[in-house]
Tab-separated table of C-alpha atoms and ligand atoms in Angstrom:
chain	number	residue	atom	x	y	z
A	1	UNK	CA	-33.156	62.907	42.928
A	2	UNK	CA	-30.424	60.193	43.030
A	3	UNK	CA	-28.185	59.220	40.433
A	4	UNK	CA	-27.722	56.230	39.073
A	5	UNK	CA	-24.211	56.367	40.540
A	6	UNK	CA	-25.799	57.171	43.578
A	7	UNK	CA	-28.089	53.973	44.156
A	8	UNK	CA	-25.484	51.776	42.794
A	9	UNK	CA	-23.055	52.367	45.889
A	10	UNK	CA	-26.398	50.748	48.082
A	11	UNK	CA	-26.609	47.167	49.099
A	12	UNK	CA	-30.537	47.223	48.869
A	13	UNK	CA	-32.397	48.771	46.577
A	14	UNK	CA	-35.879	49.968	46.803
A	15	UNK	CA	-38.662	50.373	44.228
A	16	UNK	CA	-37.872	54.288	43.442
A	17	UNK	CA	-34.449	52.868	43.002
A	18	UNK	CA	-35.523	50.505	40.230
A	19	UNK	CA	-37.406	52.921	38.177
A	20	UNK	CA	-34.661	55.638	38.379
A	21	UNK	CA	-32.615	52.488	37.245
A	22	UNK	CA	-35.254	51.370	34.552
A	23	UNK	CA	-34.965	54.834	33.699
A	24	UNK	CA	-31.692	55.537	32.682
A	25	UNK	CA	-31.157	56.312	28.826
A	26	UNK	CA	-27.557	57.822	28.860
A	27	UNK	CA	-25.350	55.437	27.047
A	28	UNK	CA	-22.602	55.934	30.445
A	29	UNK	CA	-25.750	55.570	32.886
A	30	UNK	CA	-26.474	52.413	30.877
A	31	UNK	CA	-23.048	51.309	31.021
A	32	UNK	CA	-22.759	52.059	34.725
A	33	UNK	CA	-26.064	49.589	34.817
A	34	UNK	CA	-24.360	46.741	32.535
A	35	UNK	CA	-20.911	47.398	34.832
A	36	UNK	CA	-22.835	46.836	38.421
A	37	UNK	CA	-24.795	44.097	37.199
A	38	UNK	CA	-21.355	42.279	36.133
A	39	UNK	CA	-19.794	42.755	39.272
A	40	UNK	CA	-23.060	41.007	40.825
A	41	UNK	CA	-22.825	38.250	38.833
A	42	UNK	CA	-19.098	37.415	39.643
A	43	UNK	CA	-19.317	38.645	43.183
A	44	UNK	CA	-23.118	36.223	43.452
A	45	UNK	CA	-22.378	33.305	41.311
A	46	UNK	CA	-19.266	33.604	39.222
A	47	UNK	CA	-18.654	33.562	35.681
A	48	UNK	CA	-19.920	30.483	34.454
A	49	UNK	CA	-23.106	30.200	32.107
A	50	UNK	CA	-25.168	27.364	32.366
A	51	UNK	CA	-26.708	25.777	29.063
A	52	UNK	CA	-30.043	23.529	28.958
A	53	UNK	CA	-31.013	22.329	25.994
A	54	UNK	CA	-34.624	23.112	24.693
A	55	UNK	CA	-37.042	20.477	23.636
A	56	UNK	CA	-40.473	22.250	22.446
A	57	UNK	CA	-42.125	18.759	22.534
A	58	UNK	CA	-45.937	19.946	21.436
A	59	UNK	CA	-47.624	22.871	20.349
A	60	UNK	CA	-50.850	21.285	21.519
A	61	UNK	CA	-52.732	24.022	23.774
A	62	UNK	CA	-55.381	24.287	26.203
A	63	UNK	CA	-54.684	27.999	26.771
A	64	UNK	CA	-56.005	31.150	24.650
A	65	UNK	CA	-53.098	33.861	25.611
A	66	UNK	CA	-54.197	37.239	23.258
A	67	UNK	CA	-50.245	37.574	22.462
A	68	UNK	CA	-49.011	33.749	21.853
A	69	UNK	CA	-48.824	32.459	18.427
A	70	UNK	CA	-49.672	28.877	19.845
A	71	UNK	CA	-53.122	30.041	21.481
A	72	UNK	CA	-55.902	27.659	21.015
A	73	UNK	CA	-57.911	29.168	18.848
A	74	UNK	CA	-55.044	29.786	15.944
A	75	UNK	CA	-55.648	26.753	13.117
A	76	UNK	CA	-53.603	28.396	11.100
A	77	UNK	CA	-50.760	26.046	12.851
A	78	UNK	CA	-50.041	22.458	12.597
A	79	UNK	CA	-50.417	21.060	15.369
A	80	UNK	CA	-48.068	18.288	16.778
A	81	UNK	CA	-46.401	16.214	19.871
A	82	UNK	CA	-43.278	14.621	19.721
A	83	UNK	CA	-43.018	10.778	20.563
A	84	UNK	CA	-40.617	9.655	23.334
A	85	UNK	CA	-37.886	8.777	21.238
A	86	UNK	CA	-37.818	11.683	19.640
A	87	UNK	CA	-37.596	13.579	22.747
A	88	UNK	CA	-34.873	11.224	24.241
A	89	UNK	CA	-32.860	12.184	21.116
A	90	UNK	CA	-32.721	15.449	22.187
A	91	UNK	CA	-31.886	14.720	25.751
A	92	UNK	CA	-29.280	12.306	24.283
A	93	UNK	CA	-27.617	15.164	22.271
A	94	UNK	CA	-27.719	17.670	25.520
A	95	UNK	CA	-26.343	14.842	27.731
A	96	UNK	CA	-23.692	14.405	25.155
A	97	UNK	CA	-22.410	17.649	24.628
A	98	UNK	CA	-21.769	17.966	28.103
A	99	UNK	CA	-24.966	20.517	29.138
A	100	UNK	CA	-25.768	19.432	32.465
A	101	UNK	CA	-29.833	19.876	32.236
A	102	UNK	CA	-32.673	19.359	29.994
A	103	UNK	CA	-36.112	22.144	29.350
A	104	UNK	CA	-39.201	20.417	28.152
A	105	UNK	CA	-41.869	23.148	27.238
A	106	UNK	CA	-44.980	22.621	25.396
A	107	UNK	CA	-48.392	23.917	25.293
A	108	UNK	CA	-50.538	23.556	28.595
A	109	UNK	CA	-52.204	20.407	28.769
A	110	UNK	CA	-54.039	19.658	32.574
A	111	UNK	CA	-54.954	15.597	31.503
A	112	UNK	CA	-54.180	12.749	33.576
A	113	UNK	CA	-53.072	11.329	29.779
A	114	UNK	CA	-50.283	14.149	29.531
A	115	UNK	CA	-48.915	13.755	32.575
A	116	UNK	CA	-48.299	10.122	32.480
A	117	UNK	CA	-46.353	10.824	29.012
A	118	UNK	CA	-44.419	13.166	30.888
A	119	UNK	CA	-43.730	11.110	33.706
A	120	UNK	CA	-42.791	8.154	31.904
A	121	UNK	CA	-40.490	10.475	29.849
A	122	UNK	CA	-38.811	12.139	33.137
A	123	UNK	CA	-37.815	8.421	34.254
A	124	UNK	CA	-36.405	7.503	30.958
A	125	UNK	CA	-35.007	10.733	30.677
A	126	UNK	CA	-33.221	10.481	33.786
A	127	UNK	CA	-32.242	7.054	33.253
A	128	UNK	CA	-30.382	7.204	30.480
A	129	UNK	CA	-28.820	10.319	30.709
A	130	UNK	CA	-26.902	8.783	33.667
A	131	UNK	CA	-23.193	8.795	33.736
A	132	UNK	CA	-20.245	9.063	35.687
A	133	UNK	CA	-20.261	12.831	35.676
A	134	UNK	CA	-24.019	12.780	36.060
A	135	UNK	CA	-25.280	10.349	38.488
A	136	UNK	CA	-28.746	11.441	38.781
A	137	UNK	CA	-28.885	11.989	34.636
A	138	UNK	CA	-29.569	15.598	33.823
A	139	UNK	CA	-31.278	18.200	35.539
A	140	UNK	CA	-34.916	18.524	34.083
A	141	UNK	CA	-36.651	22.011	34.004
A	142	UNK	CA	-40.253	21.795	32.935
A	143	UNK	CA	-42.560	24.333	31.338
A	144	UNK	CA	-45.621	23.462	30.523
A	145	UNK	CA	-47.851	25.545	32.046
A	146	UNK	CA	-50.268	25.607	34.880
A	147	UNK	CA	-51.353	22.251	36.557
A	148	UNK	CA	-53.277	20.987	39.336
A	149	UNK	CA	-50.983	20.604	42.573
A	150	UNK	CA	-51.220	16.808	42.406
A	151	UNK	CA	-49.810	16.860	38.900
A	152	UNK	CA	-46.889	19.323	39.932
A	153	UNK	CA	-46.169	16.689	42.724
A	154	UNK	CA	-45.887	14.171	40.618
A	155	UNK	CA	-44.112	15.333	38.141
A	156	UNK	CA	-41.262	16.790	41.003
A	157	UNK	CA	-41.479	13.086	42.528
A	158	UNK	CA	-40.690	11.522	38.998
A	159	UNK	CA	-37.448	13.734	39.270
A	160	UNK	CA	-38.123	16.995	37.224
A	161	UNK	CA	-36.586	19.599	40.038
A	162	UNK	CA	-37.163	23.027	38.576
A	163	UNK	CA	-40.465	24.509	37.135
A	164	UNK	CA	-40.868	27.869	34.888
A	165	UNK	CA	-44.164	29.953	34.898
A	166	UNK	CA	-43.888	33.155	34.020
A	167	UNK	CA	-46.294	35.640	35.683
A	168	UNK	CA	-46.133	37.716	32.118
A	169	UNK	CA	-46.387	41.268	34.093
A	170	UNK	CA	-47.299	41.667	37.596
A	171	UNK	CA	-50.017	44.078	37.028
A	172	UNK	CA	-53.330	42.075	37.491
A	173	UNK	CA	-55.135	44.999	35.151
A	174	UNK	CA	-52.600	44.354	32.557
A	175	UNK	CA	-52.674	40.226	32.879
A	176	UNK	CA	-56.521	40.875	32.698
A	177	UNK	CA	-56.035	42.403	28.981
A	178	UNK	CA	-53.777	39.921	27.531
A	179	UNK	CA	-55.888	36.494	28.769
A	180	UNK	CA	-58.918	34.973	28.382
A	181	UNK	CA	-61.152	35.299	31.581
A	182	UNK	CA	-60.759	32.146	32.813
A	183	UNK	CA	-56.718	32.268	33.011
A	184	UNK	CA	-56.850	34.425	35.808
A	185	UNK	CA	-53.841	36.409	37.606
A	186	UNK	CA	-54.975	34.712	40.948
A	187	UNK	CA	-54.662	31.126	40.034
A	188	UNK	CA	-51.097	32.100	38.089
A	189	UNK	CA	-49.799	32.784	42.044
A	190	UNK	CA	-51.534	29.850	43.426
A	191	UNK	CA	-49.361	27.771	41.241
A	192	UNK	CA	-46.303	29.376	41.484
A	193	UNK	CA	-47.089	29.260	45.478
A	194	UNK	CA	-47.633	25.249	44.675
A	195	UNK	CA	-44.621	24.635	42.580
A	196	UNK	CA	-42.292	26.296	45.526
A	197	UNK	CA	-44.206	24.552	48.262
A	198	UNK	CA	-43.652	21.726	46.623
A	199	UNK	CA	-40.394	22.039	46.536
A	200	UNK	CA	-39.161	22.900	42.711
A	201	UNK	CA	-36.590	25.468	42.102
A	202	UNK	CA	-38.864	27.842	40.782
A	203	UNK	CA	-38.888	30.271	37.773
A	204	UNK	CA	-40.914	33.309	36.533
A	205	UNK	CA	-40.665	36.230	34.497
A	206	UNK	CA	-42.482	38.407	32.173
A	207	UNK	CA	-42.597	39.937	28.821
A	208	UNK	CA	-41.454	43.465	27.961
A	209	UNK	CA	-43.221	46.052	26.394
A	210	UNK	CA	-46.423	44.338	26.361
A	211	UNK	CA	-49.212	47.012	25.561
A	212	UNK	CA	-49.708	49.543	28.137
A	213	UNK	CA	-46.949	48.529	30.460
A	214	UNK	CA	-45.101	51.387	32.328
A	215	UNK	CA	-41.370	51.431	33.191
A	216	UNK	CA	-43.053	51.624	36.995
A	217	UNK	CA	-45.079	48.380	35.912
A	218	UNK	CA	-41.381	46.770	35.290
A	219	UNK	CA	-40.067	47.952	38.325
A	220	UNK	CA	-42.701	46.574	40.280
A	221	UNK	CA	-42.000	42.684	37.895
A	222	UNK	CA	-38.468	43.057	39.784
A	223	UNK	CA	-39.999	43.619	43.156
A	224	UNK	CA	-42.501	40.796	42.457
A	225	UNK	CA	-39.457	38.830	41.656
A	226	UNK	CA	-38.199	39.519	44.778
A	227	UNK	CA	-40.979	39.364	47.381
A	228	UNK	CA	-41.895	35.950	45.603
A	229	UNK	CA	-38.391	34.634	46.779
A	230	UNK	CA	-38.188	33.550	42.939
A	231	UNK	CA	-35.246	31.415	41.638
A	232	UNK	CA	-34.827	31.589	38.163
A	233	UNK	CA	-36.119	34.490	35.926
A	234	UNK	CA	-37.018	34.259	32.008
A	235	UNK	CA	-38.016	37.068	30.091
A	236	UNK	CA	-37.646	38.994	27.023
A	237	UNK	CA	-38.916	41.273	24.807
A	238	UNK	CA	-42.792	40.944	23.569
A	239	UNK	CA	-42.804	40.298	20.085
A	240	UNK	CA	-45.808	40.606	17.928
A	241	UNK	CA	-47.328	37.755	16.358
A	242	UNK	CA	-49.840	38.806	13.748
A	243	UNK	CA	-52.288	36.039	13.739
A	244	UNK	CA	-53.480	36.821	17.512
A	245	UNK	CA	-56.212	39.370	18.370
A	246	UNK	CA	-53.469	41.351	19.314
A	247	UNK	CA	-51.866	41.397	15.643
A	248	UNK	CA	-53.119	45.407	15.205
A	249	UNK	CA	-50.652	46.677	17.846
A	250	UNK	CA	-47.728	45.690	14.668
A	251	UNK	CA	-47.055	48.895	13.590
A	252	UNK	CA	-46.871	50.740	16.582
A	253	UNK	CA	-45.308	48.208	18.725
A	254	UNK	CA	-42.549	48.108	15.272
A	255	UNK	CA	-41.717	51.938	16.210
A	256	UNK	CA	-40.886	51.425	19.632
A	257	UNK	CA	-38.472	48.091	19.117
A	258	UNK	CA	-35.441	49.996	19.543
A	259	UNK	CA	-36.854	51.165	23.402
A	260	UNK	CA	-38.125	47.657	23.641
A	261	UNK	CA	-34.722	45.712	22.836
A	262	UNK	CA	-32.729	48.963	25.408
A	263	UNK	CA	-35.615	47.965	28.386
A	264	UNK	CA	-35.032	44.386	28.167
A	265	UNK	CA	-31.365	44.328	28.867
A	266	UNK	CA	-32.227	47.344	31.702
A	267	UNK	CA	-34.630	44.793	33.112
A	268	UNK	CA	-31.916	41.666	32.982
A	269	UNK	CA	-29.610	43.841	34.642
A	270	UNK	CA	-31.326	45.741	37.484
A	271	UNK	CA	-32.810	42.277	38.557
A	272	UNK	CA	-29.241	40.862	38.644
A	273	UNK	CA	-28.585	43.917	40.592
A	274	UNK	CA	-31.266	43.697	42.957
A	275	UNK	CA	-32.023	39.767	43.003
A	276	UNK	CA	-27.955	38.973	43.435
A	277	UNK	CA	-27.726	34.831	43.405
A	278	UNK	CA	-30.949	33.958	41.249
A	279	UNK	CA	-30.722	32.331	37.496
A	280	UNK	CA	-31.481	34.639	34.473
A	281	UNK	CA	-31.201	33.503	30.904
A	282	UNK	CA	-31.116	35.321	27.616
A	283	UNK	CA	-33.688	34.323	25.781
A	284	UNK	CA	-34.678	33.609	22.248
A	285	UNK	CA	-37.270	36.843	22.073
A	286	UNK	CA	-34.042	38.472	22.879
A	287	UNK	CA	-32.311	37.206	19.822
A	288	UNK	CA	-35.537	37.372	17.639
A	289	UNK	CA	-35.375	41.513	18.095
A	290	UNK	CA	-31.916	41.981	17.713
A	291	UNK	CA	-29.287	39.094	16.349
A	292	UNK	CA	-26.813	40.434	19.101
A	293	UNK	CA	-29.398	40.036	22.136
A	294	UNK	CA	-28.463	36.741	23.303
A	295	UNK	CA	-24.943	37.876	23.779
A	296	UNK	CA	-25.800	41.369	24.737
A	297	UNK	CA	-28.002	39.579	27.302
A	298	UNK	CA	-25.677	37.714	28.567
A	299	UNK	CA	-23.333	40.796	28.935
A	300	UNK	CA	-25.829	42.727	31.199
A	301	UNK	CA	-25.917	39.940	33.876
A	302	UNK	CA	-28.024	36.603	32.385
A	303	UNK	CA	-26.172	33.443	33.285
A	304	UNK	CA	-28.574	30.710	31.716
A	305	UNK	CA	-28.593	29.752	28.030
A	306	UNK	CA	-30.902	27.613	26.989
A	307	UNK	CA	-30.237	26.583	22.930
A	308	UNK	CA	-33.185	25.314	20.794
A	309	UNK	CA	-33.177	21.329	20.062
A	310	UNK	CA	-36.314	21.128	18.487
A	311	UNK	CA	-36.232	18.925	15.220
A	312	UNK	CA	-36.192	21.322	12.689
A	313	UNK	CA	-39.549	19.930	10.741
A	314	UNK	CA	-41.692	20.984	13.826
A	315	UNK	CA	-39.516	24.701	14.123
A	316	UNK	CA	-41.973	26.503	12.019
A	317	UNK	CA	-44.789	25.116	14.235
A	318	UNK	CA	-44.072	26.511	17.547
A	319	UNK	CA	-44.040	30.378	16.667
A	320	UNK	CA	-44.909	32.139	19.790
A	321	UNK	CA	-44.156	35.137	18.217
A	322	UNK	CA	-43.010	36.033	14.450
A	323	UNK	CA	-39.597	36.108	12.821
A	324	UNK	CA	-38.504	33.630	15.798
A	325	UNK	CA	-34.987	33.295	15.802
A	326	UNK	CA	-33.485	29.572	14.850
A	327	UNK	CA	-29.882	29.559	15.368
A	328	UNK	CA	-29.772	28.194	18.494
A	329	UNK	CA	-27.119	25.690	18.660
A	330	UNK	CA	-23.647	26.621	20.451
A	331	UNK	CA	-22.515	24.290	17.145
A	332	UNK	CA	-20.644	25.014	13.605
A	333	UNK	CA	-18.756	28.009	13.232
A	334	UNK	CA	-21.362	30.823	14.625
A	335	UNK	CA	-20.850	29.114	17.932
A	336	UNK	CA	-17.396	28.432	18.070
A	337	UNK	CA	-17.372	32.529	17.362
A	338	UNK	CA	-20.242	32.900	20.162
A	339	UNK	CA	-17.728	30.908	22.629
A	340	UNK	CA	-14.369	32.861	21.678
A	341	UNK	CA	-16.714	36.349	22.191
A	342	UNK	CA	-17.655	34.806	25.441
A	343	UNK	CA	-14.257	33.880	26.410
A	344	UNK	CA	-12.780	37.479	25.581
A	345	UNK	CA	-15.278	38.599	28.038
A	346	UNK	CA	-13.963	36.276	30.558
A	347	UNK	CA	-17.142	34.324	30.854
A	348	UNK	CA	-16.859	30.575	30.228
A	349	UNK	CA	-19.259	27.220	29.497
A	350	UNK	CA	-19.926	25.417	32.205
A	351	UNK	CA	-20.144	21.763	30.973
A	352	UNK	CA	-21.312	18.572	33.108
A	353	UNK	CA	-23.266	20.244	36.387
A	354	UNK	CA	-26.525	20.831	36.695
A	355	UNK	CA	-26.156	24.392	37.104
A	356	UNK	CA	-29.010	25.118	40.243
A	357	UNK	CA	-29.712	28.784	40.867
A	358	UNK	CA	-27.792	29.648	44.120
A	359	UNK	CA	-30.762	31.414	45.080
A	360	UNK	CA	-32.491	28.526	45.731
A	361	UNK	CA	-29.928	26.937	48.305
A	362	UNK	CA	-29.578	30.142	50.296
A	363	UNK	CA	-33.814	30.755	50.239
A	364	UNK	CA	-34.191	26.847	51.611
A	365	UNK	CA	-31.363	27.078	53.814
A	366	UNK	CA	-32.748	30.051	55.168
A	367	UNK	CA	-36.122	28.204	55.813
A	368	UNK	CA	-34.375	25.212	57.600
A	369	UNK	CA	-32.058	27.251	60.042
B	401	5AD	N1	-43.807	37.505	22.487
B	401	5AD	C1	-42.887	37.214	23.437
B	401	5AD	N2	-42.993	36.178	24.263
B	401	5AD	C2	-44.068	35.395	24.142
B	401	5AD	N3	-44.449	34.314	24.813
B	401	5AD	C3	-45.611	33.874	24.304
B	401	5AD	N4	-45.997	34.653	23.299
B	401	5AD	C4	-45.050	35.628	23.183
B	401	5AD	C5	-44.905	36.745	22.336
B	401	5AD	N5	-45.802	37.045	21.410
B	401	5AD	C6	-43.726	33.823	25.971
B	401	5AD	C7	-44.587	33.899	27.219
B	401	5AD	C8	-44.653	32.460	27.700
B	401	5AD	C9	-43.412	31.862	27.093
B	401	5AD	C10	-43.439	30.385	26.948
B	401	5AD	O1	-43.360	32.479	25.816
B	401	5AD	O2	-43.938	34.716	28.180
B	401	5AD	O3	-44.662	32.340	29.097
């Protein structure tokens, strides 16, 4: 069998390739992982990370997920929207502090009503986030779920250029257990299809060490990456939440965190090994199962960050999982520590650009030549 030393001298990597890599559990094969998917950051992209800041604007849901805190059927949580100005705050602030684009994620909400907020917000949003440096305003990401084509059009048209859905794991038999039966694995690719035909910069990704997921169901996420010409990947560690019908898996799931946490970072850095030019980001799962995973994450090849700016009343309302981490701000003295142990990595803030996954330009380019 190869090595991982082996597979890392290759310039293409197939799916054996990605378990063995998946694999590895010798702190110098790990290394070797973390060391290769470094080099394919710099070589791909550079050094830069890329901040957006995070607006959870409602926990309102249509959807009934069997792992999400936010799931429909929970009234144990407060439910709640943000109004515009409150949301313009927050773009304000990001705008301000020099991040060059904007998240909005919410609950999933397919009514003409919600998508006029949104669109009215996008414009203002836009609007006054307009400045020298920015002409266009910031960059707006949206995630908010799965919509009907015409809404995704809009939406793009109003000026919000990148979309994430994650696919959650790309085992249909898997996404079968974890959903209700009418959110179906099938209509989760019709919209991603949608949101790239349309012609958003397009992000998926999936949760680790969701209940009877394989290392060879992982490897096959990264290949699913890949073969959906994906730009922008987000995932991270499942986390338990307790009120959701899958609560009982707690104890046993609490065993295995220590795998869980070593098999995210594996997954963030084989994909930047394999995918090359697209966007990852460390997430806030990543943080919640370890206080060092957001910088660990960003160590094994993520380049996005995207901090929390969700007024802190409404924090304790959008708990996707439990124990959600809340230090998100790159502000005070944790972050000016965050930004020196960035620097003495040699990776730096990138401050007033947008920040578009490469991936995207060399996929479209591709199409038009
Ligand atoms: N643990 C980890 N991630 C979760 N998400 C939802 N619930 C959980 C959980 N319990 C993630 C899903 C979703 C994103 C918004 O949050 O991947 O796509």
């Amino acid at each position: 069998m190869k090595t991982i030393k082996d597979i890392l001298t290759q310039n293409e990597f197939g799916y054996d390739d990605i378990v063995t890599m998946l694999s590895a559990e010798r702190p110098d094969d790990i290394e070797l992982l973390r060391g290769a998917a470094d080099s394919s950051l710099r070589r791909n992209i550079g050094n830069k990370l890329y901040l957006r800041g995070l607006v959870e604007f409602s926990n309102i849901c249509t959807c009934n997920c069997l792992y999400c805190g936010i799931r429909r059927d929970n009234h144990g949580v407060k439910r709640y929207t943000l109004d515009e100005e409150e949301i313009l705050e927050a773009a304000r602030w990001t705008a301000g502090h020099g991040y060059g684009s904007f998240v909005l994620q919410s609950g999933q909400r397919n009514v003409a009503q919600f998508i006029i907020f949104l669109e009215k917000l996008i414009y203002r949003i836009k609007e006054e986030t307009a400045s020298d440096e920015l002409p266009e305003g910031l960059g707006i990401t949206l995630s908010v779920g799965e919509l009907s084509d015409a809404h995704y059009r809009r939406l793009y048209e109003a000026g919000a250029h990148r979309y994430l859905l994650r696919i959650e794991t790309s085992n249909p038999a898997i996404f079968e257990k974890i959903h209700p039966p009418e959110q179906t694995f099938e209509q989760r690719i019709r919209a991603l299809n949608s949101l790239k035909n349309i012609g958003y910069q397009t992000g998926t990704g999936v949760m680790i060490g969701i209940p009877g997921q394989t290392i060879e169901d992982l490897a096959r996420d990264i290949v699913f990456f890949r073969a959906m010409d994906i730009d922008m990947i987000g995932m991270g560690p499942y986390l338990v939440h307790r009120q959701t019908p899958l609560g009982g898996y707690f104890e046993r799931w609490a065993a295995l965190t220590d795998e869980i946490y070593q098999l995210s970072l594996k997954m963030i850095a084989v994909a930047r090994i394999v995918l090359g030019d697209v966007n990852i980001a460390s997430t806030t799962a990543l943080e919640t199962i370890r206080p060092e995973g957001k910088f660990e994450g960003i160590r094994f090849g993520a380049n996005v960050l995207m901090p929390v700016l969700t007024p802190h009343e409404h924090r304790s309302n959008y708990l996707l999982y439990d124990g959600k981490a809340m230090t998100d701000v790159l502000e005070g003295k944790k972050g000016e520590e965050f930004i020196k142990k960035l620097k003495s990595i040699d990776r730096e803030i990138a401050l007033g650009e947008w920040g578009d996954p490469k991936h995207y330009f060399n996929r479209t380019y591709a199409i038009k030549s």
